[in-house]
Short mmCIF file of C-alpha atoms in Angstrom, two decimals:
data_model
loop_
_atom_site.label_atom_id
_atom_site.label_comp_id
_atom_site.label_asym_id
_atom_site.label_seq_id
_atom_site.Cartn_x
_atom_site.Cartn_y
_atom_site.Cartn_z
CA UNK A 1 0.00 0.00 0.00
CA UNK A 2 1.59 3.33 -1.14
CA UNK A 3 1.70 6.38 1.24
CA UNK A 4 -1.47 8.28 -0.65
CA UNK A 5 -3.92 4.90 -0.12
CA UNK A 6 -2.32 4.34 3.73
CA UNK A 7 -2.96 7.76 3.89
CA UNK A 8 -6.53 7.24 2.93
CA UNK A 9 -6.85 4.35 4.85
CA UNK A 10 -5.76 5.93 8.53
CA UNK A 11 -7.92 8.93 8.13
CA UNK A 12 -11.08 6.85 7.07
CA UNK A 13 -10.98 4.62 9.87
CA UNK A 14 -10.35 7.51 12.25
CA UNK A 15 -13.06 9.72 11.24
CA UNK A 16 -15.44 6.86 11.59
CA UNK A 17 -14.30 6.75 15.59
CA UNK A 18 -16.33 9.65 17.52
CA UNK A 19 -13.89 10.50 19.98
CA UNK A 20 -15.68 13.72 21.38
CA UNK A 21 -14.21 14.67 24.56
CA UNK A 22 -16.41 14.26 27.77
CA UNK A 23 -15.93 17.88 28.74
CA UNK A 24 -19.04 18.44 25.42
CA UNK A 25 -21.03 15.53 26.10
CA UNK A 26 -18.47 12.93 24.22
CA UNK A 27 -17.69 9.28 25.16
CA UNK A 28 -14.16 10.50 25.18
CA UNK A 29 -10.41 8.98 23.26
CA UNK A 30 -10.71 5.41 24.58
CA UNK A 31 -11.95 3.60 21.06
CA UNK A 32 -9.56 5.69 19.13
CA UNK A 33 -6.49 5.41 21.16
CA UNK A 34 -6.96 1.42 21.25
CA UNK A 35 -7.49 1.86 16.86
CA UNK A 36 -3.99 3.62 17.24
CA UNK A 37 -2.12 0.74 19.20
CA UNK A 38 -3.60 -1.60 17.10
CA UNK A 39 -1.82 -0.09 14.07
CA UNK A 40 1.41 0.83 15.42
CA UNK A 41 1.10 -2.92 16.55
CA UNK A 42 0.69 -3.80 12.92
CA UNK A 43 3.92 -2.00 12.23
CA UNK A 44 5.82 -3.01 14.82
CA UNK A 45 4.75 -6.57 13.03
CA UNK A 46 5.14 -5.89 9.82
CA UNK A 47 8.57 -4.46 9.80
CA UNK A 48 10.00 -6.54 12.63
CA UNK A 49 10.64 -3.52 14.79
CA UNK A 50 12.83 -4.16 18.06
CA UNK A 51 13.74 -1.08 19.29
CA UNK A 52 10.57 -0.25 20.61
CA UNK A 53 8.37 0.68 23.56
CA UNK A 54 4.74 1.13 23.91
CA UNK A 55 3.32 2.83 26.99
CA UNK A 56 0.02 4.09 28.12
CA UNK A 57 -0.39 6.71 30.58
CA UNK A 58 -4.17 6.32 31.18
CA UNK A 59 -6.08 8.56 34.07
CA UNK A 60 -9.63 8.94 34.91
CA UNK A 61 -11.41 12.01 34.55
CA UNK A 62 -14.21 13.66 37.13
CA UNK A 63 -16.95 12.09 34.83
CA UNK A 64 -15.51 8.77 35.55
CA UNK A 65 -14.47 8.07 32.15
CA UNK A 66 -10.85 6.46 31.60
CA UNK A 67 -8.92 8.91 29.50
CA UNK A 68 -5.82 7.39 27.48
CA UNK A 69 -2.52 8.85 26.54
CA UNK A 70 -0.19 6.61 24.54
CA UNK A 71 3.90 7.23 23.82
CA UNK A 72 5.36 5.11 21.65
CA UNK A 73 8.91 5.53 21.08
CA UNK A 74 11.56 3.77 18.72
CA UNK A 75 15.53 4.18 20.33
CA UNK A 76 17.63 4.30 17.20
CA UNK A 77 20.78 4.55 19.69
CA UNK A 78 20.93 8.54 19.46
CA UNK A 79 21.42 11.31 22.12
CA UNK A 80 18.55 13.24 21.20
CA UNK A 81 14.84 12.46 20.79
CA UNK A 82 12.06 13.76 18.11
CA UNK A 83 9.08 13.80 19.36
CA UNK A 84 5.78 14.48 17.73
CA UNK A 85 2.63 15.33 19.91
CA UNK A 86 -0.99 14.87 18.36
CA UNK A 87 -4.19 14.68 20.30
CA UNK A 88 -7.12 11.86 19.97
CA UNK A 89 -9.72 14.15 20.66
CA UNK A 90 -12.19 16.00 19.19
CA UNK A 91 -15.06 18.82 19.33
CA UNK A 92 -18.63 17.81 18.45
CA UNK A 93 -19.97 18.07 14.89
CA UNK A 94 -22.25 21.08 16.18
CA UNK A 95 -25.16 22.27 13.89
CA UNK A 96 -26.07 18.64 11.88
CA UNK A 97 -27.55 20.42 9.04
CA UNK A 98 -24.43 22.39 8.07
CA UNK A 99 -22.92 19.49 7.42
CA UNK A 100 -23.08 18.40 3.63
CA UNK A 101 -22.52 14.68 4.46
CA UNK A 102 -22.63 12.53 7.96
CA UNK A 103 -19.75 14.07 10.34
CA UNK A 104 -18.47 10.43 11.18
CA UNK A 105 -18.50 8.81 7.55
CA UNK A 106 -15.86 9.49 5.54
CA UNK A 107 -16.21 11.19 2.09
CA UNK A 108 -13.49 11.95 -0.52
CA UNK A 109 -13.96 14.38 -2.57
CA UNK A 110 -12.11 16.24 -5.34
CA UNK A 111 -8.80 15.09 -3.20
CA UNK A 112 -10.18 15.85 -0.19
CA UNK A 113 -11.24 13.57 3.03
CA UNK A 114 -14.40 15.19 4.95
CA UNK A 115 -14.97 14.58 8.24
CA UNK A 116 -15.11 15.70 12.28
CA UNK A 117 -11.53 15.77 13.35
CA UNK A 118 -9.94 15.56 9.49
CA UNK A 119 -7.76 18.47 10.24
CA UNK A 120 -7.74 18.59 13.86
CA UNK A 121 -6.00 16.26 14.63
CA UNK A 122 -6.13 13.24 12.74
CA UNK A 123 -3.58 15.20 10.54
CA UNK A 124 -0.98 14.89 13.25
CA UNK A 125 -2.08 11.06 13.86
CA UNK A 126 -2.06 9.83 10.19
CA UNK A 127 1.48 11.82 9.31
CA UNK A 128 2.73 10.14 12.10
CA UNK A 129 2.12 7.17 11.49
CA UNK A 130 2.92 7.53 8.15
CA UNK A 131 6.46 8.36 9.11
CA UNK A 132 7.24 5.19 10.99
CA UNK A 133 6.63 3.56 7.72
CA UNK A 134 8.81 5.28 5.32
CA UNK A 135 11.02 4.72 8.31
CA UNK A 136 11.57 1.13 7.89
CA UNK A 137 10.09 0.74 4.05
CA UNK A 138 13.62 2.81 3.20
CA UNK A 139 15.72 1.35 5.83
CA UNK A 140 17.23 4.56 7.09
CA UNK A 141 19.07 4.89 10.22
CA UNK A 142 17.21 8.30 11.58
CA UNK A 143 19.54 10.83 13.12
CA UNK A 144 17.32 11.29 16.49
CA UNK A 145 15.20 9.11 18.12
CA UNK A 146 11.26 8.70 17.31
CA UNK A 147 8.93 9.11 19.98
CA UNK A 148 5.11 9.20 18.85
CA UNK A 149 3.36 10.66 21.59
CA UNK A 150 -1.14 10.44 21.71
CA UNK A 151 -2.91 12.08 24.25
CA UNK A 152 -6.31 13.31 25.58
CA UNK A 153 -8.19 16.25 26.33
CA UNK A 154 -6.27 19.18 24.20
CA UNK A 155 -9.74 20.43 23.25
CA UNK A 156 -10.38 21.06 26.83
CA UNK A 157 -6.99 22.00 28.72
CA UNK A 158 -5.12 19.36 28.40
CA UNK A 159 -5.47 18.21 32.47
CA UNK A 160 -6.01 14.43 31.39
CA UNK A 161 -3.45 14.67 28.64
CA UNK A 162 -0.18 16.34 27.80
CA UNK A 163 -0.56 18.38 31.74
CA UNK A 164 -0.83 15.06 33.33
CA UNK A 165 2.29 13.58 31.57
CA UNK A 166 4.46 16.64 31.98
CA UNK A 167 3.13 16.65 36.35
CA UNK A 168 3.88 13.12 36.78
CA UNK A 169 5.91 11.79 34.12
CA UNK A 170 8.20 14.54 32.45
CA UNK A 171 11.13 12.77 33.13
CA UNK A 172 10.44 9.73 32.28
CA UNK A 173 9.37 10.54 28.76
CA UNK A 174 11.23 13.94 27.76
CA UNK A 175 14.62 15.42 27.98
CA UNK A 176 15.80 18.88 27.94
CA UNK A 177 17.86 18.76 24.27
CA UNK A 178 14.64 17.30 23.00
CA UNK A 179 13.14 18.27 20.11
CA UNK A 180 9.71 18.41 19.59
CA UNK A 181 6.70 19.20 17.21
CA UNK A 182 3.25 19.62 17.90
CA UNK A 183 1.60 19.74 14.43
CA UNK A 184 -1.97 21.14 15.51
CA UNK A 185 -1.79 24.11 13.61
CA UNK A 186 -1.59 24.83 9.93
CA UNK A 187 -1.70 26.96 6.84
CA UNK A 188 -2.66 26.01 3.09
CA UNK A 189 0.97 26.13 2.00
CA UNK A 190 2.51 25.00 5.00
CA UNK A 191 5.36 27.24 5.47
CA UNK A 192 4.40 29.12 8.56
CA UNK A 193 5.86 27.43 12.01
CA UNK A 194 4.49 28.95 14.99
CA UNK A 195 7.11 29.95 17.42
CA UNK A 196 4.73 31.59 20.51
CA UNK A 197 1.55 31.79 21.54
CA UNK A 198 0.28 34.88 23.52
CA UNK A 199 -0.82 34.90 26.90
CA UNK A 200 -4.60 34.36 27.53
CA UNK A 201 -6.13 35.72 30.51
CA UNK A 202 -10.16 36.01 31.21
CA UNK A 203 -11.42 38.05 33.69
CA UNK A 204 -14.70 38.62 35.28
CA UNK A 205 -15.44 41.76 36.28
CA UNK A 206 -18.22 41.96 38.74
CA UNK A 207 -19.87 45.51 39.78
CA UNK A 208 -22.61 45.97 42.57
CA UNK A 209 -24.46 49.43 43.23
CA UNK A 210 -27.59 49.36 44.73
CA UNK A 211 -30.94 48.23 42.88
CA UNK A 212 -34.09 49.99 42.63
CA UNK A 213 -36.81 51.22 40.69
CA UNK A 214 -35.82 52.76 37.14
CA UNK A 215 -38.14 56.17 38.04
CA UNK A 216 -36.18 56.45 40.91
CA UNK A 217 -32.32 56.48 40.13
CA UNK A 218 -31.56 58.52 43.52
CA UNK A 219 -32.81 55.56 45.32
CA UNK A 220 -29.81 53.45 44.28
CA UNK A 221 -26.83 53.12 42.14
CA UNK A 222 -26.91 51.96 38.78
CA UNK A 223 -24.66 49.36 38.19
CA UNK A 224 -25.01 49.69 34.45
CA UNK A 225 -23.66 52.97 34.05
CA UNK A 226 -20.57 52.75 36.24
CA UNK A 227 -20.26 49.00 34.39
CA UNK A 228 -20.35 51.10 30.57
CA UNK A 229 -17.88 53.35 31.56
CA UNK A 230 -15.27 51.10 33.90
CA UNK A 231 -15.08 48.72 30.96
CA UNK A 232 -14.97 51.43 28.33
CA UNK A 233 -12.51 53.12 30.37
CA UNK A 234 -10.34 50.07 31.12
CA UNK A 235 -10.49 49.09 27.68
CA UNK A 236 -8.82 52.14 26.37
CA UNK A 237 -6.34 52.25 29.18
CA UNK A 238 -5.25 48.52 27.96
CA UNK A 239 -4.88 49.19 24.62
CA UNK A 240 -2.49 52.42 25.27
CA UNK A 241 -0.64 50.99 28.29
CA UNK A 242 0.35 47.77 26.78
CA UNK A 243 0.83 48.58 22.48
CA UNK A 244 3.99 47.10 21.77
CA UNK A 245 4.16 45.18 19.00
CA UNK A 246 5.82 42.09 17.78
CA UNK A 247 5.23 41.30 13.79
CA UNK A 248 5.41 37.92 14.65
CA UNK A 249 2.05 37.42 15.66
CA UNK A 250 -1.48 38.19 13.87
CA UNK A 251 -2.64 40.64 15.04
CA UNK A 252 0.77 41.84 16.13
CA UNK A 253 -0.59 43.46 19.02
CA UNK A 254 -2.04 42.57 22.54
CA UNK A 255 -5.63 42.14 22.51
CA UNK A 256 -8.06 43.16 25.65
CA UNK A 257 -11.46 42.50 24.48
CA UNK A 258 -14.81 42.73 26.31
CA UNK A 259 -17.28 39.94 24.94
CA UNK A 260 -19.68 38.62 27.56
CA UNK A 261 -22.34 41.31 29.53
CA UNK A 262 -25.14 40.15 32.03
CA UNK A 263 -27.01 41.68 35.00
CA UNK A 264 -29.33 40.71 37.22
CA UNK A 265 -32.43 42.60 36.04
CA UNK A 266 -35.12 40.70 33.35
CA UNK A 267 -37.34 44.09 33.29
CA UNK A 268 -37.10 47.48 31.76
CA UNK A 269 -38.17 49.55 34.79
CA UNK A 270 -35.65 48.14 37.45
CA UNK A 271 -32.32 49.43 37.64
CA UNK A 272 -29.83 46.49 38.24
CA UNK A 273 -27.52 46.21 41.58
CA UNK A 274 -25.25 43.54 39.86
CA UNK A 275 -23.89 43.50 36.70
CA UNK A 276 -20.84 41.40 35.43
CA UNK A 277 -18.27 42.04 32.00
CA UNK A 278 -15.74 39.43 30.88
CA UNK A 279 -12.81 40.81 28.92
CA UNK A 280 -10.84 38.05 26.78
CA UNK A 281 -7.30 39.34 26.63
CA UNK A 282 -4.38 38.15 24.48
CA UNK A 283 -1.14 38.68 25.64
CA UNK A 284 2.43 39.63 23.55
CA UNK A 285 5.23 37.66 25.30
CA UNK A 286 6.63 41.33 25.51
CA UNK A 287 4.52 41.54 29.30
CA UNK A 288 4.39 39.32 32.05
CA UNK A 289 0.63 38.97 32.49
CA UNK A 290 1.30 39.88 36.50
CA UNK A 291 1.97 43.07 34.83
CA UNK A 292 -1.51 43.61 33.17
CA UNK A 293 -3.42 42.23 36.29
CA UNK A 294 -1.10 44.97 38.92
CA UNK A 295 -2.42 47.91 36.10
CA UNK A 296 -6.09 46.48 36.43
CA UNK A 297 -5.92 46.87 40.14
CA UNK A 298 -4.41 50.34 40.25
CA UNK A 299 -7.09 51.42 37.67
CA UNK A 300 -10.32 49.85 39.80
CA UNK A 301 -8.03 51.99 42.76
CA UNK A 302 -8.75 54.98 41.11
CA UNK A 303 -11.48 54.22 39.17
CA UNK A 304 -14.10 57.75 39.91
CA UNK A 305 -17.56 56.19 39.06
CA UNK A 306 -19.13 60.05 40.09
CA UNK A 307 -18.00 61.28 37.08
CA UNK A 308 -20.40 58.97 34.93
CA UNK A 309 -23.32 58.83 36.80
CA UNK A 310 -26.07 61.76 37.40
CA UNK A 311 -28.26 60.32 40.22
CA UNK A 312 -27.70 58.04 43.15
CA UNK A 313 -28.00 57.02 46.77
CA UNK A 314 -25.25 58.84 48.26
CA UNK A 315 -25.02 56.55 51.35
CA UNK A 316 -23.69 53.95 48.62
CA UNK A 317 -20.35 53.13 46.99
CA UNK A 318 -19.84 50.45 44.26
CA UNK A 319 -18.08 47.37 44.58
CA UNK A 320 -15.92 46.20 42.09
CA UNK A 321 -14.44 43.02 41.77
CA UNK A 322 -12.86 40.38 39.47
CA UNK A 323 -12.52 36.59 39.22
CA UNK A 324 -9.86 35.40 37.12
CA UNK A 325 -11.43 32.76 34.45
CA UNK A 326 -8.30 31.41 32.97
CA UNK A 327 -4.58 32.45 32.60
CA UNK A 328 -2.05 30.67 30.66
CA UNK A 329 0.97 33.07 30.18
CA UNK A 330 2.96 34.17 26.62
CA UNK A 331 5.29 31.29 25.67
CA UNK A 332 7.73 31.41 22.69
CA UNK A 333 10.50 28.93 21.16
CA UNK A 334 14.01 30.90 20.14
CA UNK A 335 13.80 31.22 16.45
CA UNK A 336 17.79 29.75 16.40
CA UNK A 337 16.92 26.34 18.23
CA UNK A 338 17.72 23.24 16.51
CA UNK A 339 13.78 22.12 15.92
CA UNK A 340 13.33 25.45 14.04
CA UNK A 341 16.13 25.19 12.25
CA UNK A 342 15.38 21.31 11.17
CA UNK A 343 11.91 22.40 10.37
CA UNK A 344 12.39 25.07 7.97
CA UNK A 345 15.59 23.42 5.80
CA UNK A 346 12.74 20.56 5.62
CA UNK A 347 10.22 22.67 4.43
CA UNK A 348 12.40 24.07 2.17
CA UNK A 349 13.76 20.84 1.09
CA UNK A 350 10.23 19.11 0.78
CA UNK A 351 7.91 22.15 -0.14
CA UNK A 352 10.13 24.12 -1.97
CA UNK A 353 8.87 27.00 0.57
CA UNK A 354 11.14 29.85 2.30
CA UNK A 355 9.56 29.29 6.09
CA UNK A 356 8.25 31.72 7.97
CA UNK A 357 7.77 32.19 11.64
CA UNK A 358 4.86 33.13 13.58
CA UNK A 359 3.08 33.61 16.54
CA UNK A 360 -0.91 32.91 17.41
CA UNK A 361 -3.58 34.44 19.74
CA UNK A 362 -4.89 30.42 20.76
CA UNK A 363 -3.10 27.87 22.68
CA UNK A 364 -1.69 24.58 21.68
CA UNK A 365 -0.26 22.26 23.90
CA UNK A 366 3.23 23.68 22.95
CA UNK A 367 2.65 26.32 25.56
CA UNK A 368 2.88 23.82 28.59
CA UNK A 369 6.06 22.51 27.27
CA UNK A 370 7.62 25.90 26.60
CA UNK A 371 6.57 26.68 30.23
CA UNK A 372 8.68 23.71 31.36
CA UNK A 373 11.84 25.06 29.17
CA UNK A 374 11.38 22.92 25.93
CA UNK A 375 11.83 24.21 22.52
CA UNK A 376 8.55 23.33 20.27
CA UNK A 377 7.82 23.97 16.59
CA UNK A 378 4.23 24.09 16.15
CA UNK A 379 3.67 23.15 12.38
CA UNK A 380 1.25 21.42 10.18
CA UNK A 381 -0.93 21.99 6.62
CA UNK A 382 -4.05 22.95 6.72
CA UNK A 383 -6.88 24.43 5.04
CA UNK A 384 -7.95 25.78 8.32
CA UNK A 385 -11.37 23.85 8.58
CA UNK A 386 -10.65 22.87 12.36
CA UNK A 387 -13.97 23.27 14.27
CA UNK A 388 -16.09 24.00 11.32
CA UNK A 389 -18.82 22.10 9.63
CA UNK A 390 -17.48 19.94 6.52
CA UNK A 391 -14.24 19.59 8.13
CA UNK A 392 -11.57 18.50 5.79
CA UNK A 393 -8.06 17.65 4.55
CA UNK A 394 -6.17 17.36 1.58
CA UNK A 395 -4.77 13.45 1.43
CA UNK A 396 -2.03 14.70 -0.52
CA UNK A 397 -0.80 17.27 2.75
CA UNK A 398 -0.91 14.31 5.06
CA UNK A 399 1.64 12.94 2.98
CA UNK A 400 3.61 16.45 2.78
CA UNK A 401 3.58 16.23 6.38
CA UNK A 402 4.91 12.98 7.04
CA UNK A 403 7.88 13.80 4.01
CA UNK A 404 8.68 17.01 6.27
CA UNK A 405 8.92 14.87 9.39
CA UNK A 406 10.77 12.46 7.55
CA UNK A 407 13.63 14.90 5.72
CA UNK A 408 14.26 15.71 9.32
CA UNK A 409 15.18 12.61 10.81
CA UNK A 410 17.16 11.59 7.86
CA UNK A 411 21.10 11.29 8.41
#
């Protein structure tokens, strides 16, 4: 079987395996992770491999449901390792009737495979698994050491998955001269690596006057107003404080965004006590996020509500508070370190592309290996369907990945 029909082959029998994860309703990686052992199994058969292990790392989640991570590693009797990092599961197919054809049946189309999880991540799974078999189909002696590496729960955090290796078995499986690629992100042409991800940090901002009736604003304090102009305020005071730039990343700048608004009135004649505002902010690796959260307190510090509101109670000050949401800080890989180096004279070598590095707004699980001092080139091809309806990838880039991975390891 050539690459293009194993090609086909991998990514049909993975789309047909819903592998949802429990956090949305899913059944979780379990089926899909035992389809993966099975094959490199078959490998490890086929082409009399010796120099193998095979290990699960399996944990239960707080639905009860057994959540695997696999590592399977080939010692070629070299100093360093290469590891590759995909992840088994998935988000749901969403809205059924934006789908042209069933999510979980494979369709091939105009060169194309259709299906939930096509892109993200069975690209990562199939290439690598391709690899191992132009490994030992051309006999080469690889120049690092292969380690294949499966895990859980990347579409939720990653606390069942890559997290839970790194807090109980870094040691075991990684070492510091590593180098590693996490191919979970992509572009059409496939000559962007990512090289840093920005910092992510939601807050909830929480504001309490003093309700009462709406003909009657000197009867209370209306949480609404001070709530427009605190996050209108704040939001400008972001923007100016922390505008560096770094042309790396797209948008190049930080981003401090407010998206989600709610209070605690259902009426139109009720002026609400309690009112909350979530900013989403994206972080440049130029600031430490400790930095943005010290300017947030100083400006709620000084924050004068009385200039933005024309009646109220007095006797009555406003309250406001925040809860942090989540907070993953900036991470970045040097631009000289070996991985980025071996990645773009293989995509130069492969593609026929000058690469180009970049940075991202959303997280991979790069960004808890960075955090731990490893150097990680995240780096795939893509049409960027990931999430959306009619999900897709082009069989001929899941052979262009596994050719990249390949020209790498070769001596």
């Amino acid at each position: 079987m050539n690459l293009i029909e194993e090609a086909i082959k991998l990514e049909s029998d993975l789309i047909k395996i819903n592998s949802v994860n429990p956090s949305f309703g899913g059944k979780g990686e379990k089926e899909k992770a035992e389809y993966v052992k099975k094959k490199l199994m078959e490998y490890v058969k086929k082409y009399d491999i010796k120099n193998y292990s095979l290990k699960e790392y399996n944990t239960t989640d707080k639905y009860g449901i057994e959540r695997p991570n696999i590592v399977f590693k080939v010692d070629f009797g070299k100093e360093k390792t290469l590891h590759i990092i995909s992840h088994l599961d998935t988000v749901p197919e969403g809205d059924i009737s934006l789908w042209n054809t069933n999510p979980y049946e494979p369709v091939i189309k105009d060169g194309k495979i259709y299906g939930r999880g096509a892109e993200d991540n069975h690209k990562g799974i199939v290439s690598s698994i391709l690899l191992l078999k132009m490994i030992f189909e051309n006999k080469i002696t690889p120049k690092y050491n292969l380690s294949l590496i499966f895990v859980s729960d990347e579409e939720d955090g990653s606390e069942y998955g890559l997290k839970y290796l790194l807090n109980n078995f870094e040691n075991e499986i990684f070492k510091k001269d590593d180098l590693i690629i996490v191919p979970d992100f992509g572009t059409p042409t496939g000559e962007f690596i990512e090289i840093g991800e920005k910092g992510i940090l939601w807050i909830k901002f929480t504001i309490k006057g003093k309700q009462c009736h709406g003909s009657t604003p000197e009867s209370g304090l209306n949480s609404n107003i001070i709530l427009f102009n605190f996050a209108n305020e704040l939001y400008k005071n972001l923007y100016e404080t922390f505008s560096e730039k770094n042309p790396i990343f797209l948008p190049k700048y930080s981003t401090f965004e407010p998206t989600m608004l709610k209070n605690n009135v259902t009426n139109p004649n009720t002026i609400p006590g309690s009112v909350e505002v979530v900013f989403d902010c994206r972080i440049l690796p130029n600031y430490k996020i400790e930095d943005v959260l010290n300017f947030i307190n100083k400006f709620i510090e000084k924050f004068d509500f009385k200039k933005y509101i024309k009646h109220y109670d007095n006797s009555t000050t406003p309250k406001i508070n925040y809860e942090i949401l989540k907070l993953e800080n900036p991470n970045y890989t040097d631009e000289n370190s070996e991985i980025i180096k071996e990645l773009k004279n293989a995509i130069k070598k492969v593609l026929n592309r000058e690469a180009k590095l970049c940075g991202m707004g959303g997280g991979t699980v790069a960004a808890f290996l960075r955090y731990k001092g490893y150097k990680v080139g995240v780096w795939g091809i893509g049409e960027e369907t990931a999430h959306q309806p009619n999900e897709y990838i082009k069989i001929e880039d899941l052979v262009k990945m596994a050719k990249v991975f390949y020209e790498i390891l070769k001596q």
